[in-house]
Coordinates of C-alpha atoms in Angstrom, one line a residue:
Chain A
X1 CA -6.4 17.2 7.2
X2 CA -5.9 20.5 5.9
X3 CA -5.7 21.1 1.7
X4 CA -6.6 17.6 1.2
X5 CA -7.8 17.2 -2.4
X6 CA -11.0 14.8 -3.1
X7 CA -11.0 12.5 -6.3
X8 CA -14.1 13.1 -8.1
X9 CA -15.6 9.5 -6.7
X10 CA -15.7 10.7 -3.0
X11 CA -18.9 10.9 -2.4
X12 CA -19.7 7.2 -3.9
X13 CA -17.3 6.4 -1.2
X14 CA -18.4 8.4 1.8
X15 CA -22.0 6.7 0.6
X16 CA -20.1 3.0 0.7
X17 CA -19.2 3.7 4.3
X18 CA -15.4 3.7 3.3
X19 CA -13.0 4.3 5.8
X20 CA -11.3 7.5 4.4
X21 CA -7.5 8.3 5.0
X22 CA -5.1 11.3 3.6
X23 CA -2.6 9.6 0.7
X24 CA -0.6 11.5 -1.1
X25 CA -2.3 15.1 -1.0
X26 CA -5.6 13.3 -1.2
X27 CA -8.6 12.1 1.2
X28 CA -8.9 8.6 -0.2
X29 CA -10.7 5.2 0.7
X30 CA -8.4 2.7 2.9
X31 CA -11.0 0.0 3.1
X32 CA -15.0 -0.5 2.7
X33 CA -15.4 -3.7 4.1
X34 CA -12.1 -5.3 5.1
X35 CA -8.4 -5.4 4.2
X36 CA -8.6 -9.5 3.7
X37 CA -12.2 -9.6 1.9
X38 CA -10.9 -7.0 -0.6
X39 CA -7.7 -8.6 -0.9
X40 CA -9.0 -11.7 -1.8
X41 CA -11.8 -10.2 -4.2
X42 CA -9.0 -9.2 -6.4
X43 CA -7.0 -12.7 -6.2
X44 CA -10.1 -15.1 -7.0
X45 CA -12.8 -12.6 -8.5
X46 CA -12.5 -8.6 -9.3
X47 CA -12.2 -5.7 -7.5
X48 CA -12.4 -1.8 -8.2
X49 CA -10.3 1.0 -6.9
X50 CA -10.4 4.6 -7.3
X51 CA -7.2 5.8 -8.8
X52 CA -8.3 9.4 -9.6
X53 CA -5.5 10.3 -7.4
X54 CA -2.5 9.5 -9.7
X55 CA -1.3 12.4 -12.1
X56 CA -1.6 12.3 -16.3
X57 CA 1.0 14.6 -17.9
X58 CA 1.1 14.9 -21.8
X59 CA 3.8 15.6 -23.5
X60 CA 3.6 16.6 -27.5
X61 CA 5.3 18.8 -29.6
X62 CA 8.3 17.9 -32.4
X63 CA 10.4 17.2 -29.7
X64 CA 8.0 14.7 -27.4
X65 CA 9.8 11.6 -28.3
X66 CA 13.5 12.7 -27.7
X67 CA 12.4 14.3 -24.8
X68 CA 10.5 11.7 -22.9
X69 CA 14.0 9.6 -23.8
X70 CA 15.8 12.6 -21.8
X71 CA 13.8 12.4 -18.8
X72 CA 12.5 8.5 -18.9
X73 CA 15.1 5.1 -18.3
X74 CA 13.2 3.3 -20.9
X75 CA 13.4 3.9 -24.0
X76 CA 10.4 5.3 -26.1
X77 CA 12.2 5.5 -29.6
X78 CA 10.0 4.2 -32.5
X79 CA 6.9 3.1 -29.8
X80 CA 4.1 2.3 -31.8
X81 CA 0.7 4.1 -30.6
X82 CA -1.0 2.1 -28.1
X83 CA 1.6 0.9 -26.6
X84 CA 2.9 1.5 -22.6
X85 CA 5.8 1.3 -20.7
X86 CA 7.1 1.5 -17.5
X87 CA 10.2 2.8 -16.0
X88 CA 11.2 5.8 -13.9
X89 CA 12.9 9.2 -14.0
X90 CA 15.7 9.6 -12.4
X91 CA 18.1 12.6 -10.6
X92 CA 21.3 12.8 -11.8
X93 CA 22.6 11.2 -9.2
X94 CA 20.4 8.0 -10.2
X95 CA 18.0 8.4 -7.4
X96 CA 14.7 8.0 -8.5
X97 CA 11.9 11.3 -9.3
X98 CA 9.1 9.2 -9.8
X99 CA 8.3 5.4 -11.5
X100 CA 5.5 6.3 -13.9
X101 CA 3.8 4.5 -17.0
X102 CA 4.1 6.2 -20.6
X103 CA 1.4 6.2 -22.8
X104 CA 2.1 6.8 -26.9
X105 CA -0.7 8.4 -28.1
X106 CA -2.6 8.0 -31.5
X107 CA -1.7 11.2 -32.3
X108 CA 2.1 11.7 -33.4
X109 CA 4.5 13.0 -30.8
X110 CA 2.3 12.5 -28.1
X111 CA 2.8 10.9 -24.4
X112 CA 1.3 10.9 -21.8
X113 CA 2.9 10.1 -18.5
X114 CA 0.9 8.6 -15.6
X115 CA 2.9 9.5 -11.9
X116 CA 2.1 9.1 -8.6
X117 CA -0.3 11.1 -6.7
X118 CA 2.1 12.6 -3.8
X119 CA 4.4 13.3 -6.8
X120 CA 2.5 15.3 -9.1
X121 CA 3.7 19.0 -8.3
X122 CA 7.6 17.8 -8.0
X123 CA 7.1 15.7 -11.2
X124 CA 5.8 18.6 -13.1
X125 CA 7.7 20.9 -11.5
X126 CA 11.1 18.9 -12.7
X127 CA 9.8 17.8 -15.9
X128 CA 9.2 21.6 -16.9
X129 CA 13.3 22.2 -15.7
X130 CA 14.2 20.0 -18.2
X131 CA 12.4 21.4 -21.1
X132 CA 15.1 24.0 -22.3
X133 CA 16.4 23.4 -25.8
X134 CA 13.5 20.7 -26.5
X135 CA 10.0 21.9 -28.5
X136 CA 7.3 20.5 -26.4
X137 CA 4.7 21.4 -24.2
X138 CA 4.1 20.1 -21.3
X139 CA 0.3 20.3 -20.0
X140 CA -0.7 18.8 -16.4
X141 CA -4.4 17.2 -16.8
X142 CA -4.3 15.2 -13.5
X143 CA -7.7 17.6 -12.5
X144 CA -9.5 16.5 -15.5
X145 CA -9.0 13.1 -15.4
X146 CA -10.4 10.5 -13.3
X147 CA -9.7 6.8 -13.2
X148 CA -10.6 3.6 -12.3
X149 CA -8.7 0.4 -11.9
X150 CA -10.8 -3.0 -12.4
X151 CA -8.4 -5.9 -11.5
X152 CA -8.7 -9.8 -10.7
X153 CA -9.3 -12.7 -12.9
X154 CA -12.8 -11.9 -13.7
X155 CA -12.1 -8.3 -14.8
X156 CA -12.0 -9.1 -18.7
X157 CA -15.4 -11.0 -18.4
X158 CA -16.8 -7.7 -16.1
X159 CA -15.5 -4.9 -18.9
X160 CA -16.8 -6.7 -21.8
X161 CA -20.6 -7.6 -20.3
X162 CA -21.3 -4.9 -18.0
X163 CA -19.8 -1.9 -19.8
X164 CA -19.6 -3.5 -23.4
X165 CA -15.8 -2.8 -23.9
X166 CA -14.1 -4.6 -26.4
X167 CA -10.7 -6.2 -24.4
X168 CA -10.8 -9.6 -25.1
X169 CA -7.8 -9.1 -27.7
X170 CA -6.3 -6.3 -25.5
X171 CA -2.2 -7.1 -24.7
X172 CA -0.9 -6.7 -21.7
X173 CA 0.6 -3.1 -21.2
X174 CA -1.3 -1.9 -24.3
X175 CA -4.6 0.7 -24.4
X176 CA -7.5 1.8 -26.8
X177 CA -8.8 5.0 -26.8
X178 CA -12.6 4.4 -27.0
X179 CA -15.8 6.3 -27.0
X180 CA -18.4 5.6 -24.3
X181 CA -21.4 7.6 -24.6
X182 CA -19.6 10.0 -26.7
X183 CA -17.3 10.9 -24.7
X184 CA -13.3 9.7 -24.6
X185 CA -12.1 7.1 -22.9
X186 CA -8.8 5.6 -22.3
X187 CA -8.5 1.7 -21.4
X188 CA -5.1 0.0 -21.1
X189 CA -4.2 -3.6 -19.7
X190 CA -2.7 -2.7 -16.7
X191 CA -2.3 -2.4 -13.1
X192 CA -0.9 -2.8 -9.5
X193 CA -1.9 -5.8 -8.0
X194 CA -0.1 -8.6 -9.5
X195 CA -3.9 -10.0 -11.5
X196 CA -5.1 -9.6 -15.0
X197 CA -7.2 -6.0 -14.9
X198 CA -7.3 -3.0 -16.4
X199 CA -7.2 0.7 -15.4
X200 CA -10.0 3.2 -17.1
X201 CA -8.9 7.0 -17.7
X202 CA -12.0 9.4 -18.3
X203 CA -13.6 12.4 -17.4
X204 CA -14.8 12.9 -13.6
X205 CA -18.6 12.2 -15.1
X206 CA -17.7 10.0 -16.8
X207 CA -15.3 8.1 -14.2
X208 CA -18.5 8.3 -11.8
X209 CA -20.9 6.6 -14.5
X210 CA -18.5 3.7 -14.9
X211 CA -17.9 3.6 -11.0
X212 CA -21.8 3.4 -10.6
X213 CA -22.3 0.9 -13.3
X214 CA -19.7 -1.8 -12.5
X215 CA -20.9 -1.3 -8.8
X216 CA -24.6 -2.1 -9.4
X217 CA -24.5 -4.0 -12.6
X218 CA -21.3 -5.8 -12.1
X219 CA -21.4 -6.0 -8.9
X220 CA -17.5 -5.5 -8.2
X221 CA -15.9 -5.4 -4.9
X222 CA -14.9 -1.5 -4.5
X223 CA -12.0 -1.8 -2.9
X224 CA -9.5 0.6 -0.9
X225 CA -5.9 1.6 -1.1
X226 CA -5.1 -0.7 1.8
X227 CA -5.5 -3.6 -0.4
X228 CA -4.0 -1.7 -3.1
X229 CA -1.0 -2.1 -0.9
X230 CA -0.9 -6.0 0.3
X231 CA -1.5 -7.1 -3.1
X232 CA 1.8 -5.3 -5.1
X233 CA 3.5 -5.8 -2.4
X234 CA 2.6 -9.5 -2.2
X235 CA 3.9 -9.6 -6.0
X236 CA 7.1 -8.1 -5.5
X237 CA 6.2 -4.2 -7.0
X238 CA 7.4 -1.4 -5.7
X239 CA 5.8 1.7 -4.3
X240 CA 7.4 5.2 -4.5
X241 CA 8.7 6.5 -0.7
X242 CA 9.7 2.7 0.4
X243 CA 11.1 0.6 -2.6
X244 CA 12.0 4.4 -4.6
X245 CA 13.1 7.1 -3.7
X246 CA 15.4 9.5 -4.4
X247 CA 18.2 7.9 -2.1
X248 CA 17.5 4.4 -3.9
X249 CA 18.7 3.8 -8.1
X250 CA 16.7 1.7 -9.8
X251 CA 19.8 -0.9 -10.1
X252 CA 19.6 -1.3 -6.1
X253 CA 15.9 -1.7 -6.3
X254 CA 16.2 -4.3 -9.1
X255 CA 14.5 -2.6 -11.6
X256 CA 17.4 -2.4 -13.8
X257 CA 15.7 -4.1 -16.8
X258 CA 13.3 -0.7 -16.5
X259 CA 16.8 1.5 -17.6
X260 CA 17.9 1.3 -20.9
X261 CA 21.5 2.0 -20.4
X262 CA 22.1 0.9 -24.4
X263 CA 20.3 4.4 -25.4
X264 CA 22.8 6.9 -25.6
X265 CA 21.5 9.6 -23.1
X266 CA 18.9 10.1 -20.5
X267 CA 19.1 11.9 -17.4
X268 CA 21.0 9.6 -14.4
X269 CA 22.5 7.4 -17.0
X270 CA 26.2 7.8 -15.6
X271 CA 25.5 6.6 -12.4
X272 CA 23.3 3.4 -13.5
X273 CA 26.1 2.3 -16.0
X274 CA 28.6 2.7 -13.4
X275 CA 26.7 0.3 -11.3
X276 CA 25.7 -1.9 -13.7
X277 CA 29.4 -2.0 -14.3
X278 CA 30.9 -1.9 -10.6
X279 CA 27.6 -3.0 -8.9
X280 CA 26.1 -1.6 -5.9
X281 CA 26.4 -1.5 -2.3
X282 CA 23.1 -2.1 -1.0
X283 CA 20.4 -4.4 -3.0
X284 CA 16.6 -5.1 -2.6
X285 CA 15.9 -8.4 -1.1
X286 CA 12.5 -10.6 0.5
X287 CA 13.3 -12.1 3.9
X288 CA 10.8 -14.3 5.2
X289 CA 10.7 -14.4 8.9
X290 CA 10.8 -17.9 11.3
X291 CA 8.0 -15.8 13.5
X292 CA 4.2 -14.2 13.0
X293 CA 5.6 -11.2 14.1
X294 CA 6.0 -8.0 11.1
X295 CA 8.4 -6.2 10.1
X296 CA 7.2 -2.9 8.9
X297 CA 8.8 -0.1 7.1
X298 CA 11.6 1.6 8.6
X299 CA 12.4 -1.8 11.0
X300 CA 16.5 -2.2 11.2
X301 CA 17.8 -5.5 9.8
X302 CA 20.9 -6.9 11.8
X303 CA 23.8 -9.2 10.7
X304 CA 26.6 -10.0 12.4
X305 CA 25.7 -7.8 15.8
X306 CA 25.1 -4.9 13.6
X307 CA 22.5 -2.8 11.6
X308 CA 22.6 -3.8 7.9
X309 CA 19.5 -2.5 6.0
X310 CA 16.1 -1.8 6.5
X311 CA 12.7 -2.8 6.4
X312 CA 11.3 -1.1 3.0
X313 CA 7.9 -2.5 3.0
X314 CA 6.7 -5.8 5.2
X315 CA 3.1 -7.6 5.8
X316 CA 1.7 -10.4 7.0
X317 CA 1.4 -11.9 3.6
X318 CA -2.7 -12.3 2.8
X319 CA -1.8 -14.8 0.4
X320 CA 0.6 -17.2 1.8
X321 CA -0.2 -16.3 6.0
X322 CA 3.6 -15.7 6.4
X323 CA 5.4 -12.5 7.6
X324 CA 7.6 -11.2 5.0
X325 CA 9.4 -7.8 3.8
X326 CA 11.0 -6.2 1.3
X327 CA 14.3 -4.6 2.5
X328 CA 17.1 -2.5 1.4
X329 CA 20.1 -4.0 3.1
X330 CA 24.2 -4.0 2.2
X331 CA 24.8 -6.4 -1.0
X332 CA 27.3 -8.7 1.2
X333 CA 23.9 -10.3 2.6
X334 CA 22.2 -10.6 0.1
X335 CA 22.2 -14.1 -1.2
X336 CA 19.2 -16.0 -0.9
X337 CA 19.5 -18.4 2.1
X338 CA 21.2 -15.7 3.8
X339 CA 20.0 -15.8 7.6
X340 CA 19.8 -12.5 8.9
X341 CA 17.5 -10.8 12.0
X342 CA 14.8 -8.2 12.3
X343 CA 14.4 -5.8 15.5
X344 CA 10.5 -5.6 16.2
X345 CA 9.9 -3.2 19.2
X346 CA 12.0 -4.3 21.5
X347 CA 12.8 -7.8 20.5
X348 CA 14.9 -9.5 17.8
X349 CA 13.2 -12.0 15.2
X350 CA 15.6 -14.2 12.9
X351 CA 14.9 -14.5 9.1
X352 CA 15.8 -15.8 5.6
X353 CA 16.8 -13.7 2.7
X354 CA 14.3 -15.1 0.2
X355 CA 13.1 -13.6 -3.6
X356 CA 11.1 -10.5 -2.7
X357 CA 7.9 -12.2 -4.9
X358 CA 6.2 -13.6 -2.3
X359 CA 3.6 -14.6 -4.7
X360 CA 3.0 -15.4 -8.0
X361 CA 1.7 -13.0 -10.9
X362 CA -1.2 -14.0 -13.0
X363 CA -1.1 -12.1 -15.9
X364 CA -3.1 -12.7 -19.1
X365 CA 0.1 -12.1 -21.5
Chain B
X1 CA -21.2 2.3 16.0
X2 CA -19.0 0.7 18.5
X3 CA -20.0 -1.1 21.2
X4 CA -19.7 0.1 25.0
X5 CA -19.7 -2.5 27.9
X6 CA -20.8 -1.4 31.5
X7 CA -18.6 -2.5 34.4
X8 CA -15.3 -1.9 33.2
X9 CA -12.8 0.4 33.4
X10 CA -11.2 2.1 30.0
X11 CA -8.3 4.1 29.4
X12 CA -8.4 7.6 26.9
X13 CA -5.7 4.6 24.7
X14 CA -8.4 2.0 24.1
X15 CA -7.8 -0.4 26.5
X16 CA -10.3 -1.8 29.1
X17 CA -10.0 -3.7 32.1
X18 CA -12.5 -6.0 34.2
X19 CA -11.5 -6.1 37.8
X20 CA -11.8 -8.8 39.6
X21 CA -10.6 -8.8 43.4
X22 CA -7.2 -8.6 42.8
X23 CA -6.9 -8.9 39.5
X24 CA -7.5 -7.3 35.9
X25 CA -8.6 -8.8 32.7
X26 CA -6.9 -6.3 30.1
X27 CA -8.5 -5.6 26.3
X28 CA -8.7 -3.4 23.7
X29 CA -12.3 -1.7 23.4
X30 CA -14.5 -2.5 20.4
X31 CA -13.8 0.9 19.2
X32 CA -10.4 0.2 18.7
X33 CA -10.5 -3.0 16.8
X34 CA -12.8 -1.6 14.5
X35 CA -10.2 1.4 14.0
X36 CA -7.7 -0.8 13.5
X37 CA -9.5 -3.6 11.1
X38 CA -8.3 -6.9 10.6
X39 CA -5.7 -8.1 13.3
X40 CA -3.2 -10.3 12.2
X41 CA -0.9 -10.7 15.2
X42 CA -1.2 -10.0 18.9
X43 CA 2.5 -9.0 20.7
X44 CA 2.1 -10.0 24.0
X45 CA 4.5 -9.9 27.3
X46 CA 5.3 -13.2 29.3
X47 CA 3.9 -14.7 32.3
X48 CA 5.8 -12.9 35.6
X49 CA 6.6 -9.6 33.5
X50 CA 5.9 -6.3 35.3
X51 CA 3.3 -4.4 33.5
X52 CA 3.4 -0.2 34.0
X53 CA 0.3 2.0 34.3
X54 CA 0.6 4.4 31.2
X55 CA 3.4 2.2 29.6
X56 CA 3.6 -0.2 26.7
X57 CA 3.5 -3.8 27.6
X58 CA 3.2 -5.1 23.4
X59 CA 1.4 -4.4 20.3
X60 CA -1.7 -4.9 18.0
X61 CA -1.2 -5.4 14.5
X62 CA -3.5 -4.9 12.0
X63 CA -3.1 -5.5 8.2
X64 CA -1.7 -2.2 7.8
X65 CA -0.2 -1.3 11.1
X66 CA 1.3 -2.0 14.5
X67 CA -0.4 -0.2 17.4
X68 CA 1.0 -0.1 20.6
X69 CA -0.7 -1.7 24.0
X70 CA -0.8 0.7 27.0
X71 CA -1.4 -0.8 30.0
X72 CA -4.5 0.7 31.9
X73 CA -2.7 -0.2 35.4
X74 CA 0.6 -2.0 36.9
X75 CA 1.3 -5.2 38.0
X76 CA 2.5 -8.9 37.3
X77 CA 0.9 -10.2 34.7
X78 CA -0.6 -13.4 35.8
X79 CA -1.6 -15.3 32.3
X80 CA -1.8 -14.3 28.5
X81 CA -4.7 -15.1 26.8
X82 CA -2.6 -17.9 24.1
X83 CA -6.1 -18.7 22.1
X84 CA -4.7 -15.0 20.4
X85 CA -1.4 -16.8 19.6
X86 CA -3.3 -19.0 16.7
X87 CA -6.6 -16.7 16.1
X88 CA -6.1 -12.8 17.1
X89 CA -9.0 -12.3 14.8
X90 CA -10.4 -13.1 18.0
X91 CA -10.6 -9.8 18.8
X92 CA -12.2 -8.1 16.1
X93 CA -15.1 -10.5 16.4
X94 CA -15.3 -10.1 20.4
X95 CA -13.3 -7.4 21.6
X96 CA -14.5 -7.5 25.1
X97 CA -15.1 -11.4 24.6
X98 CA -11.4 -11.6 24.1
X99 CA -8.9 -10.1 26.7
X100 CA -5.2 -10.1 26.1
X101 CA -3.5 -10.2 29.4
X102 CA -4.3 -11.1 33.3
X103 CA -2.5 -8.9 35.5
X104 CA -2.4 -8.8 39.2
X105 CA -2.8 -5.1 40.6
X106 CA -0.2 -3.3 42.4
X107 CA -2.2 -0.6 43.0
X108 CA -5.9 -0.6 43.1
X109 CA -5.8 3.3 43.8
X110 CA -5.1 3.3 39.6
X111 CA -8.1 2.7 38.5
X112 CA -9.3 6.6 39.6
X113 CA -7.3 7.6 36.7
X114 CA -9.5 5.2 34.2
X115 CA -13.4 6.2 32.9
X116 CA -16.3 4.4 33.0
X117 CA -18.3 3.2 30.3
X118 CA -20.6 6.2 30.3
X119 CA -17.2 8.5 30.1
X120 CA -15.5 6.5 27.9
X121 CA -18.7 6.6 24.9
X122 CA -18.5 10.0 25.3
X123 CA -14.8 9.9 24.7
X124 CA -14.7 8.3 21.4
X125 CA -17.6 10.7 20.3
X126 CA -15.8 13.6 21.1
X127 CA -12.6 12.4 19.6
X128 CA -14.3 10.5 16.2

C-alpha cells in the first residue's frame, strides 16, 4: 500500500465504513454496503461515487484547438463552449494512451481533458511530448480538483432539490460552469454507468460540502468503485487496461465512431484508416455463457480445439442474472450466434457470441 | 466483526471443517464471506472426487472476484451441499450455517495442522 494517494473524500468514506482498496495510484472505496444494493441504487434510484481520482488537464493557448485535434480521435474543430466529447488518444501505432472526455471551456481556446486516474502521469507526460511546434500550455489540476458522480434515474430530481442546481434543460454530454457558495463549479450530463446522472467538478471543500449534503439531505446511496464497474460493464463501456490499451485500436474495440478519420491529421490516424479500410484481425465481442460459471479477465476463449481471444472483462450480470463477458477474440468468430467455449480453472464452459450490451442504456437525451 | 464458532477446525485460507466421526463438513469462515461480499456462484467438485489437504478442490465467486477453495484436509468427498447451486448467497447470510462439501477423511492425523477457534480469531486479527 505504499504511495497510495487519498481523494479529498476519504475520510467521509473511512467514517461510512467503506471497504477501501488501491485503484489506480489511489486508496479508494470498493463498496459501503454491498456490490448488488449499490448496483441497483443506480438502476432504479441514485447513487453517488467519488471520482476525485480521475485527472483534469487544461489545455489553452492559440494553439488549444488544433492541438487537442493532434492528440484526440474526435474532432474538436468549431466545438461550441459547453460542449463534451469523448474519444481517446492514440500511439502511433493506434494503440490506445488513454479514452478521456474533453471539455470546451467558456473561455476561448480552452479544454480541459478528463483521463483516467492510473493514467495521469503517462497522459501528461505524453501530452507534454507532443507539444513542440504548438503554442499552448498544458497545466495538470488533477490535485485541485475533486469530483463527484450522481447517477440513476432520480439524479436530476436530487441536483435540482437538494443542491438547487439548475439541470433540468441540461443535454446529455453538455456542462455549466456554475457558482455554488461562491465558489466554481463544473456540472456536465455525464457518466459511467449506463443511467441518466451527472458528474460534479469542484474544489476538495467544496467536493466534501456537496458529498455531505446529497448524503444527509438527499439521502443518496454512496456507492463504490465495484459497482462503478458492473454497471458500464453491464452497458457495454469500456474501461482502460481490459477493453483499451495500448495493444488494442479503438477500431478492434468498436469504438471507431469515437475516431474521426475524415479530419485530416491526428496522432494514430494511419493505422485506424488502414483498418477501417482492410479491417482488423481481432474484434470486441459479448458471449453469453450456457452456465453460472464467470469468465473473468484474462480467461482464454477456445474455438475449434484452440485459443482464440480472451476474456476482457466478464460478470455475473446484476441486471439480467446471466454470466457474460466482453472479449477480444480473432474476427473469424465473431459473428453473433457464433458458439465458442470459455476455460474456467480447470474446466471448459460453452458460449454464444452475443452484442457486448448486455443491458440497455437509459439516457435522458 | 466476524463471527468465530467453537468446535471447529480452520485453516490460515478461510476454510473450516466440523468433524464428525469420519467425516468433515467443509466451509468458508464468516470472515471470509464478508471479505469477499456478495457471492454469486459456488464451484464445486463432484461426488467421489479426491479432495487434497492444502490443494484447491473449486472456487468462490464474489461479484468482483473468483477465490480459490483449499481444502482443510484429504479425502472423498461424500456429498456437495446443491442448495448453493440455486442460492450461494447462502453463505454470506450463514457462513457456518452453510457448508460446501462433505468429505470422508483419509487422514484424521491432518487436522493437527488446522487451528482452533481461539487461534484462528487471533489469526484474522493479526492478519486484518
Amino acid at each position: 500500500m505504499e504511495n497510495l494517494q487519498k481523494t479529498c473524500l476519504y475520510d467521509n468514506h473511512t467514517a461510512l465504513g467503506a471497504k477501501m482498496s488501491p485503484f489506480g495510484g489511489f486508496i479508494m472505496p470498493i463498496e459501503y454496503s454491498s456490490i448488488i444494493e449499490e448496483h441497483q441504487a443506480v438502476r432504479q434510484h441514485a447513487g453517488m461515487f467519488d471520482v476525485s481520482h480521475m485527472g483534469e488537464v487544461f489545455i489553452c493557448g492559440p494553439d488549444a484547438e488544433k492541438f487537442v485535434n493532434h492528440i484526440f480521435t474526435n474532432d474538436v474543430s468549431g466545438m461550441e463552449p459547453g460542449k463534451i466529447l469523448y474519444g481517446m488518444m492514440l500511439y502511433p501505432t493506434g494503440g490506445v494512451v488513454d479514452d478521456l472526455l474533453v471539455y470546451k471551456m467558456q473561455e476561448a481556446d480552452m479544454f480541459l481533458l478528463v483521463v483516467n486516474a492510473a493514467n495521469i502521469a503517462k497522459d501528461v507526460e505524453w501530452i507534454t511530448a507532443q507539444q513542440t511546434g504548438y503554442q499552448v500550455n498544458i497545466d495538470n489540476a488533477s490535485e485541485r480538483w475533486g469530483e463527484i458522480a450522481v447517477q440513476g434515474p432520480e439524479a436530476e430530481k436530487i441536483l435540482m432539490q437538494v443542491l438547487q442546481l439548475p439541470v433540468e434543460d441540461l443535454v446529455f454530454y453538455t456542462f455549466r460552469e456554475l457558482t455554488y457558495e461562491g465558489e466554481t463549479l463544473l456540472c456536465s450530463r455525464t457518466g459511467y454507468t449506463g443511467e441518466d446522472g451527472f458528474e460534479l467538478y469542484a474544489s476538495p471543500e467544496l467536493t466534501r460540502t456537496l458529498w455531505d449534503k446529497l448524503l444527509t439531505e438527499g439521502h443518496v446511496t454512496p456507492c463504490g468503485l465495484g459497482c462503478r464497474d458492473t454497471l458500464r460493464f453491464e452497458v457495454g463501456l469500456p474501461l482502460y487496461g481490459h477493453e483499451l490499451s495500448a495493444d488494442i485500436t479503438p477500431i478492434e474495440a468498436g469504438l471507431g465512431i469515437f475516431a474521426k478519420t475524415d479530419k485530416p491529421e491526428f496522432i494514430g490516424r494511419d493505422v485506424l484508416v488502414r483498418q477501417k479500410t482492410e479491417g482488423v484481425s481481432r474484434k470486441l465481442v459479448g458471449i453469453e455463457l450456457h452456465d453460472k460459471a464467470i469468465p473473468r479477465a484474462g480467461y482464454e476463449i477456445e474455438a475449434e480445439g484452440r485459443c482464440i481471444g480472451t476474456v476482457t472483462t466478464g460478470y455475473h450480470t446484476l441486471s439480467t442474472d446471466k454470466s457474460v463477458c466482453m472479449a477480444l477474440i480473432e474476427k473469424g468468430f465473431s459473428t453473433i450466434g457464433t458458439e465458442v467455449t470459455v476455460r474456467i480453472r480447470k474446466k471448459v464452459f460453452p458460449g454464444t457470441v452475443c452484442k457486448k450490451r448486455f443491458y440497455e442504456k437509459n439516457y435522458k437525451k | 466483526m466476524s463471527e468465530v464458532k467453537e468446535g471447529l477446525y480452520y485453516s490460515e485460507s478461510h476454510e473450516w471443517i466440523k468433524v464428525e466421526g469420519d467425516c468433515g463438513y467443509v466451509g468458508i469462515t464468516d470472515h471470509a464471506q464478508q471479505a469477499l461480499g456478495n457471492i454469486v456462484y459456488v464451484d464445486m467438485p463432484e461426488e467421489d472426487d479426491e479432495v487434497t489437504q492444502n490443494e484447491e478442490f473449486g472456487a468462490v465467486e464474489s461479484v468482483k472476484a473468483a477465490s480459490d477453495l483449499i481444502s482443510p484436509v484429504s479425502g472423498k468427498v461424500t456429498e456437495i451441499n446443491e442448495a448453493l447451486e440455486d442460492q450461494p448467497e447462502l453463505i454470506n447470510q450463514d457462513a457456518f450455517g452453510n457448508w460446501i462439501i462433505k468429505v470422508e477423511l483419509s487422514d484424521k492425523g491432518e487436522l493437527d495442522a488446522l487451528m482452533d477457534a481461539a487461534a484462528y480469531e487471533a489469526y484474522c486479527n493479526e492478519n486484518l
